[in-house]
Amino acid sequence: MQLVELALSRLHRPTRCLRRVDCVRRGVASRDLSAFLLEMRRLEEYKEEEHLHLLGEVLDLAHGTLEEQTAATLEAIGERVPRIYRPVLRARAPFGDGPELVGVPHFLILDRDDYVIREVAYVLHADETHNPDWLRRLEAYAWLYEANTLRPPAGLQYVNVDGEVHDVAYQGPAKVLDELRQVYEVGTNGLAKYEPVGEVRCRLCRFREHCFAKALADKDPAVLPAVDLSLARRLRELGIRSYTELPAAFTAKTLAAVERPFGTRMRRVGRKAKVILDQVSAFESGRTIRRKKPELPAGDRYVLFDVLGLPEQVHASGRVYVWGIETSPLGADSYRSSVAGPGAKGGREAWFGFLRNAAAVLKKQGDLPFFHWSRFDKDRLLEYASRWGDRDGIADRVARNLFDLRLAARDAVAIPDTSYSICTVEQHAGFRRTRSQQESDEDIARYIRAVETKDEALRSELLDRVIERNREDLAANRAVLGWLRGLADTAES
Ligand code: SF4
């Protein structure tokens, strides 16, 4: 028997990876779920219960044995009960030796003569790029429903984090059955293909320590920050199993010409080839290698910009919860932040709060470099401007002044580390946080709790911690900027 929800959750959460299925099969020791993932799970249950109350009278099938629940579901469907909560649907899978698939949708809702299948999801949006596991769940339920009633459901829906009901077009069960087959095969026979580690992919996964320890011991090229998942797979196809083989197998020129899939197209490694080979040298020597003189905007006056948001790649909305800026030189009013309250309205107000803060800085100091770390900040800025508007062109001015310190650091130094996250690079700059990385990860959970709670004192305490985190990130950016500027005077490899 294979529970559809468990199989898809193992495969997709926090990011899609078949190796997680294999880790579970082998009983690999894992760390506990992060505070963030636990909070998401709690909220999903809370939202489901909230929707249950909203629907009014429902037939609740959440209790009893599986046999009883299955029989009661088919009976309720036959009798056209208007709303059924936690029905159980079962059918034999058309793969392997025909394992039984079991699905437990949140709701079946009668629409004229047939049922709509509705899931309550703690996501803002679900499509093939964002949170596709919700689409797969709905497809699995549709297939199970059809297998039991011999007709397709009247529709598929998910309720998003803001309580909006979205329709999903049913494209047939091919995708979900293929995924369930893969989970079944790996769960039965083990992993047959290479699944590389990746900074973003593994960040919140409970097997992170295990997989990275193995990849580092194997000198897997995937541990190099400039080698993305697609390139790691391509290198494996080319017979490269260890990063130590790269300098003998490629020059910077031949590595630059290697192509790997990128979306629907193929993309050459290009300029990253030299970065990759320098990262190999850093790993082999265990030392930081200065690659070239950092190219940074000059001047003592600048702005640091940092956005805290829910991670996109997990079961979440990618929503920004703090927009923070800090001006130099440091003074009592250097730091300004804007924190999002609950729901879409809270996100919108925080956005306009940020625009007011940025407008005040631009008015007082004119156009200055806005230093930030990674694409995340820029992507959110452009996304919010397009979603909520940028009437006075403030976001546009900020976007034109953005300078990505992460790219500058990556170009300037090769570090013997698996990531160019701010938390890693700041250590090379001699910056020490007052709080551990784990505490920082818990800030996301703190924020979610803060916007949900009715307790004002608790909310204010939780939000203070989140703002502390934003200030500490900005301080880390300041330290790295100072470090890179110091290297600019001395660096030449
Ligand atoms: S740590 Fe990474 S490679 Fe390992 S199971 Fe998790 S996502 Fe997959």
Coordinates of C-alpha atoms and ligand atoms in Angstrom, one line a residue:
M1 CA 0.0 0.0 0.0
Q2 CA 1.3 3.5 -0.8
L3 CA -0.2 6.6 0.7
V4 CA -0.4 9.2 -2.0
E5 CA 0.2 12.1 0.4
L6 CA 3.2 10.5 2.1
A7 CA 4.8 9.5 -1.2
L8 CA 4.5 12.9 -2.8
S9 CA 5.6 14.7 0.4
R10 CA 8.8 12.5 0.6
L11 CA 9.5 13.3 -3.1
H12 CA 8.8 17.0 -3.0
R13 CA 9.3 18.5 0.4
P14 CA 11.1 20.7 0.9
T15 CA 12.3 20.3 -2.7
R16 CA 11.9 17.6 -5.3
C17 CA 14.5 14.9 -4.7
L18 CA 14.3 11.1 -5.2
R19 CA 17.3 10.6 -3.0
R20 CA 15.1 11.5 0.0
V21 CA 13.0 8.5 -0.8
D22 CA 16.1 6.3 -0.8
C23 CA 17.3 7.8 2.5
V24 CA 14.0 6.9 4.1
R25 CA 14.2 3.4 2.6
R26 CA 17.7 2.9 4.1
G27 CA 16.7 4.3 7.5
V28 CA 19.4 7.0 7.3
A29 CA 19.4 9.1 10.5
S30 CA 18.0 12.5 9.9
R31 CA 17.8 15.7 11.9
D32 CA 14.4 16.8 13.2
L33 CA 12.2 18.8 10.8
S34 CA 13.2 22.5 11.0
A35 CA 11.1 24.8 13.1
F36 CA 10.0 26.3 9.8
L37 CA 8.7 23.1 8.4
L38 CA 7.0 22.1 11.6
E39 CA 5.3 25.5 11.7
M40 CA 4.1 25.0 8.1
R41 CA 2.7 21.7 9.0
R42 CA 0.9 23.1 12.0
L43 CA -0.5 25.9 9.9
E44 CA -1.7 23.6 7.2
E45 CA -3.7 21.7 9.8
Y46 CA -5.0 25.0 11.2
K47 CA -6.1 26.3 7.8
E48 CA -7.8 23.0 7.0
E49 CA -9.8 23.1 10.2
E50 CA -10.7 26.7 9.6
H51 CA -12.1 25.8 6.1
L52 CA -13.9 22.9 7.7
H53 CA -15.8 25.3 10.0
L54 CA -16.4 27.7 7.1
L55 CA -18.1 25.0 5.1
G56 CA -20.7 24.4 7.8
E57 CA -22.4 21.0 7.8
V58 CA -20.1 18.2 6.5
L59 CA -19.9 14.4 6.7
D60 CA -16.7 13.8 8.7
L61 CA -15.0 10.6 7.7
A62 CA -11.7 11.4 9.4
H63 CA -12.1 8.5 12.0
G64 CA -12.3 4.7 11.9
T65 CA -10.3 2.0 10.2
L66 CA -9.2 2.4 6.6
E67 CA -11.8 -0.2 5.5
E68 CA -14.6 1.6 7.3
Q69 CA -13.6 5.0 5.9
T70 CA -13.4 3.6 2.3
A71 CA -16.8 1.9 2.5
A72 CA -18.3 5.1 4.1
T73 CA -16.8 7.2 1.3
L74 CA -18.3 5.2 -1.5
E75 CA -21.6 5.1 0.3
A76 CA -21.6 8.9 0.8
I77 CA -20.7 9.5 -2.9
G78 CA -23.5 7.1 -3.9
E79 CA -26.0 9.0 -1.8
R80 CA -24.7 12.4 -3.1
V81 CA -23.9 13.8 0.4
P82 CA -23.3 17.5 -0.2
R83 CA -19.9 17.9 1.6
I84 CA -17.6 15.0 2.6
Y85 CA -14.5 15.7 4.8
R86 CA -11.5 13.4 4.6
P87 CA -12.9 10.7 2.3
V88 CA -10.7 7.7 1.5
L89 CA -10.2 6.5 -2.1
R90 CA -8.2 3.4 -3.1
A91 CA -7.2 1.7 -6.3
R92 CA -4.6 -0.6 -7.7
A93 CA -1.7 1.2 -9.4
P94 CA -1.0 0.5 -13.0
F95 CA 2.8 -0.1 -12.3
G96 CA 5.0 -2.6 -10.5
D97 CA 3.1 -5.5 -9.1
G98 CA 0.0 -3.2 -8.8
P99 CA 0.5 -1.8 -5.3
E100 CA -2.6 -0.3 -3.7
L101 CA -2.7 3.5 -3.8
V102 CA -4.6 5.3 -1.1
G103 CA -5.6 9.0 -1.2
V104 CA -7.3 11.1 1.5
P105 CA -8.4 14.4 0.0
H106 CA -9.5 17.2 2.3
F107 CA -13.0 17.7 0.8
L108 CA -15.4 16.4 -1.8
I109 CA -18.0 19.0 -2.5
L110 CA -21.1 18.2 -4.5
D111 CA -21.5 20.4 -7.6
R112 CA -24.8 19.5 -9.3
D113 CA -24.4 15.8 -9.9
D114 CA -20.7 15.2 -9.3
Y115 CA -18.0 16.1 -6.9
V116 CA -15.3 18.8 -6.9
I117 CA -12.2 17.7 -5.1
R118 CA -10.8 20.6 -2.9
E119 CA -7.5 20.8 -1.0
V120 CA -6.6 23.4 1.6
A121 CA -3.0 24.4 0.9
Y122 CA -0.7 26.7 2.8
V123 CA 0.7 28.3 -0.4
L124 CA -0.1 31.4 -2.3
H125 CA 0.1 29.8 -5.6
A126 CA 0.5 26.3 -7.1
D127 CA 1.7 25.7 -10.6
E128 CA 4.4 23.6 -12.4
T129 CA 7.1 25.9 -11.0
H130 CA 5.8 26.7 -7.6
N131 CA 4.5 24.0 -5.3
P132 CA 3.7 21.5 -8.1
D133 CA 3.1 18.7 -5.5
W134 CA -0.3 20.2 -4.8
L135 CA -1.2 19.7 -8.5
R136 CA 0.1 16.2 -8.3
R137 CA -2.0 15.5 -5.2
L138 CA -5.2 16.7 -7.0
E139 CA -4.3 14.6 -10.1
A140 CA -3.9 11.5 -7.9
Y141 CA -7.3 12.1 -6.2
A142 CA -8.9 12.7 -9.6
W143 CA -7.5 9.4 -10.8
L144 CA -8.6 7.6 -7.7
Y145 CA -12.1 9.2 -7.9
E146 CA -12.5 8.1 -11.5
A147 CA -11.2 4.6 -10.7
N148 CA -14.0 4.2 -8.1
T149 CA -16.9 6.0 -9.8
L150 CA -16.0 5.5 -13.5
R151 CA -16.3 9.2 -14.2
P152 CA -14.0 12.2 -13.7
P153 CA -14.6 14.6 -10.8
A154 CA -16.6 17.8 -11.6
G155 CA -13.4 19.9 -10.9
L156 CA -10.2 20.3 -8.9
Q157 CA -9.6 23.2 -6.5
Y158 CA -7.1 24.4 -3.9
V159 CA -7.7 27.0 -1.2
N160 CA -4.7 29.2 -0.9
V161 CA -3.1 30.8 2.2
D162 CA -5.4 33.9 1.8
G163 CA -8.5 31.7 1.7
E164 CA -9.1 32.2 -2.1
V165 CA -10.4 29.2 -4.0
H166 CA -8.5 28.4 -7.2
D167 CA -9.6 26.0 -10.0
V168 CA -7.0 23.6 -11.5
A169 CA -7.5 22.1 -14.9
Y170 CA -7.2 18.3 -14.9
Q171 CA -4.7 17.2 -17.4
G172 CA -5.0 13.5 -16.7
P173 CA -3.1 11.3 -14.3
A174 CA 0.1 10.6 -16.4
K175 CA 2.4 13.0 -14.4
V176 CA 1.4 11.9 -11.0
L177 CA 1.3 8.2 -11.8
D178 CA 4.8 8.5 -13.2
E179 CA 6.0 10.2 -10.0
L180 CA 4.3 7.6 -7.8
R181 CA 5.9 4.9 -9.9
Q182 CA 9.4 6.4 -9.3
V183 CA 8.8 6.7 -5.6
Y184 CA 7.6 3.1 -5.5
E185 CA 10.6 1.8 -7.5
V186 CA 13.2 3.7 -5.4
G187 CA 11.3 2.8 -2.2
T188 CA 11.5 -0.9 -3.3
N189 CA 14.8 -1.3 -5.1
G190 CA 16.8 1.8 -4.1
L191 CA 18.1 4.7 -6.1
A192 CA 19.4 3.8 -9.6
K193 CA 20.4 7.3 -10.8
Y194 CA 22.6 10.1 -9.6
E195 CA 20.9 12.8 -7.5
P196 CA 23.3 15.6 -6.7
V197 CA 23.3 17.9 -3.6
G198 CA 22.7 21.6 -4.1
E199 CA 22.7 24.6 -1.9
V200 CA 19.1 25.6 -2.4
R201 CA 17.8 22.1 -2.9
C202 CA 19.2 20.8 0.3
R203 CA 19.0 23.8 2.6
L204 CA 15.9 22.7 4.6
C205 CA 16.1 19.0 3.9
R206 CA 16.4 16.8 7.0
F207 CA 19.1 14.6 5.3
R208 CA 21.3 17.6 4.5
E209 CA 24.1 16.6 6.9
H210 CA 24.1 13.0 5.6
C211 CA 24.1 13.9 1.9
F212 CA 26.7 16.7 2.1
A213 CA 29.0 14.7 4.3
K214 CA 28.9 11.9 1.6
A215 CA 29.3 14.4 -1.3
L216 CA 32.3 16.0 0.4
A217 CA 33.9 12.7 1.2
D218 CA 33.4 11.6 -2.5
K219 CA 34.6 15.0 -3.7
D220 CA 31.5 15.2 -5.8
P221 CA 31.6 18.2 -8.2
A222 CA 28.1 19.1 -6.9
V223 CA 29.7 20.5 -3.7
L224 CA 31.3 23.3 -5.8
P225 CA 29.0 26.4 -5.4
A226 CA 29.3 27.2 -9.1
V227 CA 28.2 23.7 -10.2
D228 CA 24.4 23.7 -10.4
L229 CA 22.3 20.6 -10.4
S230 CA 22.0 20.4 -14.1
L231 CA 25.7 20.7 -14.6
A232 CA 26.5 18.2 -11.9
R233 CA 24.3 15.7 -13.8
R234 CA 25.9 16.5 -17.1
L235 CA 29.4 16.1 -15.7
R236 CA 28.4 12.7 -14.3
E237 CA 27.2 11.7 -17.8
L238 CA 30.6 12.8 -19.1
G239 CA 32.2 10.3 -16.6
I240 CA 33.4 12.9 -14.0
R241 CA 32.8 11.6 -10.5
S242 CA 35.2 13.8 -8.5
Y243 CA 36.1 17.5 -8.8
T244 CA 39.7 16.5 -8.7
E245 CA 39.2 15.1 -12.2
L246 CA 38.1 18.4 -13.6
P247 CA 41.5 20.2 -14.1
A248 CA 42.8 17.2 -16.1
A249 CA 39.6 16.7 -18.1
F250 CA 39.0 20.4 -19.0
T251 CA 40.7 23.7 -19.7
A252 CA 38.7 26.8 -18.8
K253 CA 37.9 27.0 -22.6
T254 CA 36.7 23.4 -23.0
L255 CA 34.7 23.5 -19.8
A256 CA 33.1 26.8 -20.9
A257 CA 31.8 25.0 -24.1
V258 CA 30.1 22.2 -22.2
E259 CA 26.3 22.5 -22.6
R260 CA 23.6 21.3 -20.2
P261 CA 19.8 21.6 -20.0
F262 CA 18.5 24.9 -18.7
G263 CA 14.7 25.0 -18.7
T264 CA 13.6 24.0 -22.2
R265 CA 16.9 25.0 -23.8
M266 CA 20.6 24.1 -23.5
R267 CA 23.1 26.5 -22.0
R268 CA 26.9 26.6 -22.1
V269 CA 28.9 26.8 -18.9
G270 CA 30.5 29.9 -20.3
R271 CA 32.3 32.4 -17.9
K272 CA 31.5 30.2 -14.9
A273 CA 34.1 27.6 -16.1
K274 CA 37.1 29.6 -14.7
V275 CA 35.2 30.1 -11.4
I276 CA 34.6 26.4 -11.2
L277 CA 38.3 25.5 -11.8
D278 CA 39.3 28.1 -9.2
Q279 CA 36.9 26.6 -6.7
V280 CA 38.5 23.2 -7.3
S281 CA 41.9 24.7 -6.3
A282 CA 40.3 26.2 -3.2
F283 CA 38.8 22.9 -2.2
E284 CA 42.0 21.0 -2.9
S285 CA 44.2 23.4 -1.0
G286 CA 41.7 24.2 1.8
R287 CA 42.5 27.9 1.3
T288 CA 40.6 30.9 0.1
I289 CA 42.0 31.9 -3.3
R290 CA 41.9 35.5 -4.5
R291 CA 40.8 35.4 -8.1
K292 CA 40.7 39.0 -9.1
K293 CA 40.4 42.6 -7.8
P294 CA 36.9 43.1 -6.5
E295 CA 35.1 45.7 -8.6
L296 CA 32.9 47.8 -6.3
P297 CA 31.2 51.2 -6.5
A298 CA 33.4 53.6 -4.6
G299 CA 32.3 56.1 -1.9
D300 CA 31.5 56.2 1.8
R301 CA 27.9 56.8 1.3
Y302 CA 25.8 53.8 0.3
V303 CA 22.7 51.8 1.3
L304 CA 22.4 48.2 2.4
F305 CA 19.3 46.4 1.4
D306 CA 18.0 43.1 2.8
V307 CA 14.7 41.3 2.3
L308 CA 13.5 38.5 4.5
G309 CA 11.0 36.2 2.8
L310 CA 9.5 32.8 3.1
P311 CA 11.6 30.4 1.0
E312 CA 10.1 29.8 -2.4
Q313 CA 11.2 26.3 -2.8
V314 CA 9.3 25.0 0.2
H315 CA 5.7 24.6 0.8
A316 CA 5.2 28.3 1.0
S317 CA 4.4 31.5 -0.8
G318 CA 7.7 33.2 -1.3
R319 CA 6.2 36.1 0.5
V320 CA 8.3 39.0 1.9
Y321 CA 7.9 39.6 5.6
V322 CA 10.6 42.2 6.2
W323 CA 12.0 44.9 3.9
G324 CA 15.1 46.4 5.6
I325 CA 17.5 49.2 4.6
E326 CA 20.5 50.7 6.4
T327 CA 22.3 53.9 5.3
S328 CA 25.9 54.8 5.9
P329 CA 27.5 56.3 7.9
L330 CA 25.8 54.6 10.8
G331 CA 23.7 56.7 13.1
A332 CA 20.6 56.6 15.2
D333 CA 18.2 56.7 12.2
S334 CA 20.3 54.6 9.8
Y335 CA 18.0 51.6 9.9
R336 CA 14.5 51.5 8.5
S337 CA 12.3 48.5 8.1
S338 CA 8.8 47.6 7.0
V339 CA 7.2 44.4 8.3
A340 CA 4.3 42.6 6.7
G341 CA 1.1 41.9 8.7
P342 CA -1.2 39.0 7.9
G343 CA -2.6 38.2 4.5
A344 CA -2.3 40.0 1.2
K345 CA -3.2 43.3 2.8
G346 CA -0.3 43.1 5.2
G347 CA 2.1 42.3 2.3
R348 CA 0.8 45.3 0.3
E349 CA 1.1 47.7 3.3
A350 CA 4.7 46.5 4.0
W351 CA 5.6 47.1 0.3
F352 CA 4.3 50.7 0.4
G353 CA 6.1 51.2 3.7
F354 CA 9.3 50.1 2.1
L355 CA 8.8 52.5 -0.9
R356 CA 8.3 55.4 1.6
N357 CA 11.5 54.4 3.4
A358 CA 13.5 54.2 0.2
A359 CA 12.0 57.4 -1.1
A360 CA 13.1 59.2 2.1
V361 CA 16.6 57.9 1.6
L362 CA 16.8 58.8 -2.1
K363 CA 15.4 62.3 -1.4
K364 CA 17.9 63.0 1.3
Q365 CA 21.0 61.4 -0.2
G366 CA 20.3 61.0 -4.0
D367 CA 21.1 57.9 -6.0
L368 CA 23.5 55.7 -4.1
P369 CA 24.5 52.1 -4.5
F370 CA 22.1 49.7 -2.8
F371 CA 24.2 46.8 -1.8
H372 CA 22.4 43.5 -1.3
W373 CA 23.1 39.7 -1.3
S374 CA 21.8 37.4 -4.1
R375 CA 19.0 37.5 -6.6
F376 CA 16.3 37.0 -4.0
D377 CA 16.2 40.6 -3.0
K378 CA 16.1 41.9 -6.6
D379 CA 13.5 39.3 -7.7
R380 CA 11.2 40.3 -4.8
L381 CA 11.6 44.0 -5.5
L382 CA 10.6 43.5 -9.2
E383 CA 7.8 41.1 -8.4
Y384 CA 6.2 43.4 -5.8
A385 CA 6.6 46.5 -8.0
S386 CA 4.7 44.6 -10.8
R387 CA 2.1 43.3 -8.3
W388 CA 1.4 46.3 -6.2
G389 CA 2.7 49.2 -8.3
D390 CA 5.5 51.7 -8.2
R391 CA 3.7 55.0 -8.8
D392 CA 6.7 57.4 -8.2
G393 CA 9.3 55.1 -9.8
I394 CA 11.0 54.5 -6.4
A395 CA 11.4 50.8 -6.9
D396 CA 12.7 51.4 -10.4
R397 CA 15.4 53.7 -9.0
V398 CA 16.3 51.2 -6.3
A399 CA 16.5 48.5 -8.9
R400 CA 18.9 50.6 -11.1
N401 CA 21.1 51.2 -8.1
L402 CA 21.3 47.6 -6.9
F403 CA 24.7 46.0 -6.6
D404 CA 24.9 42.2 -5.8
L405 CA 27.7 41.7 -3.3
R406 CA 27.3 37.9 -3.6
L407 CA 28.4 38.0 -7.3
A408 CA 31.2 40.4 -6.4
A409 CA 32.4 38.0 -3.7
R410 CA 32.1 35.0 -6.0
D411 CA 34.1 36.7 -8.7
A412 CA 36.8 38.0 -6.3
V413 CA 37.5 34.9 -4.2
A414 CA 37.2 31.1 -4.5
I415 CA 36.4 29.7 -1.0
P416 CA 36.7 26.1 0.1
D417 CA 33.0 26.1 1.1
T418 CA 29.9 24.6 -0.4
S419 CA 28.0 27.8 -0.6
Y420 CA 28.3 31.6 -1.1
S421 CA 25.4 32.3 1.3
I422 CA 26.0 35.4 3.4
C423 CA 26.3 33.1 6.5
T424 CA 29.3 31.4 4.9
V425 CA 31.1 34.3 3.3
E426 CA 30.7 36.6 6.4
Q427 CA 32.9 34.2 8.3
H428 CA 35.7 34.8 5.8
A429 CA 35.2 38.5 6.4
G430 CA 35.6 37.8 10.2
F431 CA 32.0 38.6 11.0
R432 CA 30.5 36.7 14.0
R433 CA 26.8 36.5 14.5
T434 CA 25.3 36.8 18.0
R435 CA 22.8 34.0 17.1
S436 CA 23.3 30.6 15.6
Q437 CA 22.2 29.7 12.0
Q438 CA 19.6 27.4 13.5
E439 CA 18.1 30.4 15.5
S440 CA 18.1 32.4 12.3
D441 CA 16.2 29.7 10.5
E442 CA 13.6 29.7 13.3
D443 CA 12.9 33.4 12.5
I444 CA 10.7 32.3 9.6
A445 CA 8.6 30.2 12.0
R446 CA 8.6 33.1 14.5
Y447 CA 7.3 35.5 11.9
I448 CA 4.5 33.1 10.8
R449 CA 3.5 32.6 14.5
A450 CA 3.6 36.4 15.0
V451 CA 1.1 37.2 12.3
E452 CA -1.2 34.4 13.3
T453 CA -1.4 35.1 17.1
K454 CA -4.0 37.3 18.7
D455 CA -1.6 38.0 21.6
E456 CA -0.3 41.5 21.0
A457 CA 2.6 41.2 23.5
L458 CA 3.7 37.9 22.0
R459 CA 3.5 39.3 18.5
S460 CA 5.6 42.3 19.4
E461 CA 8.2 40.1 21.1
L462 CA 8.4 37.7 18.1
L463 CA 8.6 40.5 15.6
D464 CA 11.4 42.2 17.5
R465 CA 13.5 39.0 17.1
V466 CA 12.7 38.9 13.4
I467 CA 13.9 42.6 13.0
E468 CA 17.0 41.7 15.0
R469 CA 17.8 39.1 12.4
N470 CA 17.3 41.6 9.5
R471 CA 19.7 44.0 11.3
E472 CA 22.2 41.3 11.7
D473 CA 22.0 40.4 8.0
L474 CA 22.6 44.0 7.1
A475 CA 25.6 44.1 9.5
A476 CA 27.0 41.0 7.9
N477 CA 26.7 42.7 4.5
R478 CA 28.5 45.7 5.8
A479 CA 31.3 43.5 7.1
V480 CA 31.6 41.7 3.8
L481 CA 31.6 45.0 1.9
G482 CA 34.5 46.2 4.1
W483 CA 36.4 42.9 3.6
L484 CA 36.0 43.1 -0.2
R485 CA 37.1 46.7 -0.3
G486 CA 40.2 45.6 1.7
L487 CA 40.9 42.9 -0.8
A488 CA 40.6 45.4 -3.6
D489 CA 43.8 47.1 -2.4
T490 CA 45.8 43.9 -2.1
A491 CA 44.2 41.2 -4.3
E492 CA 45.9 39.8 -7.4
S493 CA 46.2 36.0 -7.6
Ligands
SF4_1 S1 19.8 16.6 1.4 FE1 19.6 17.2 -0.8 S2 20.3 15.4 -1.9 FE2 19.9 14.7 0.2 S3 17.8 14.0 0.2 FE3 17.8 16.1 0.8 S4 17.4 17.3 -1.1 FE4 18.1 15.2 -1.7

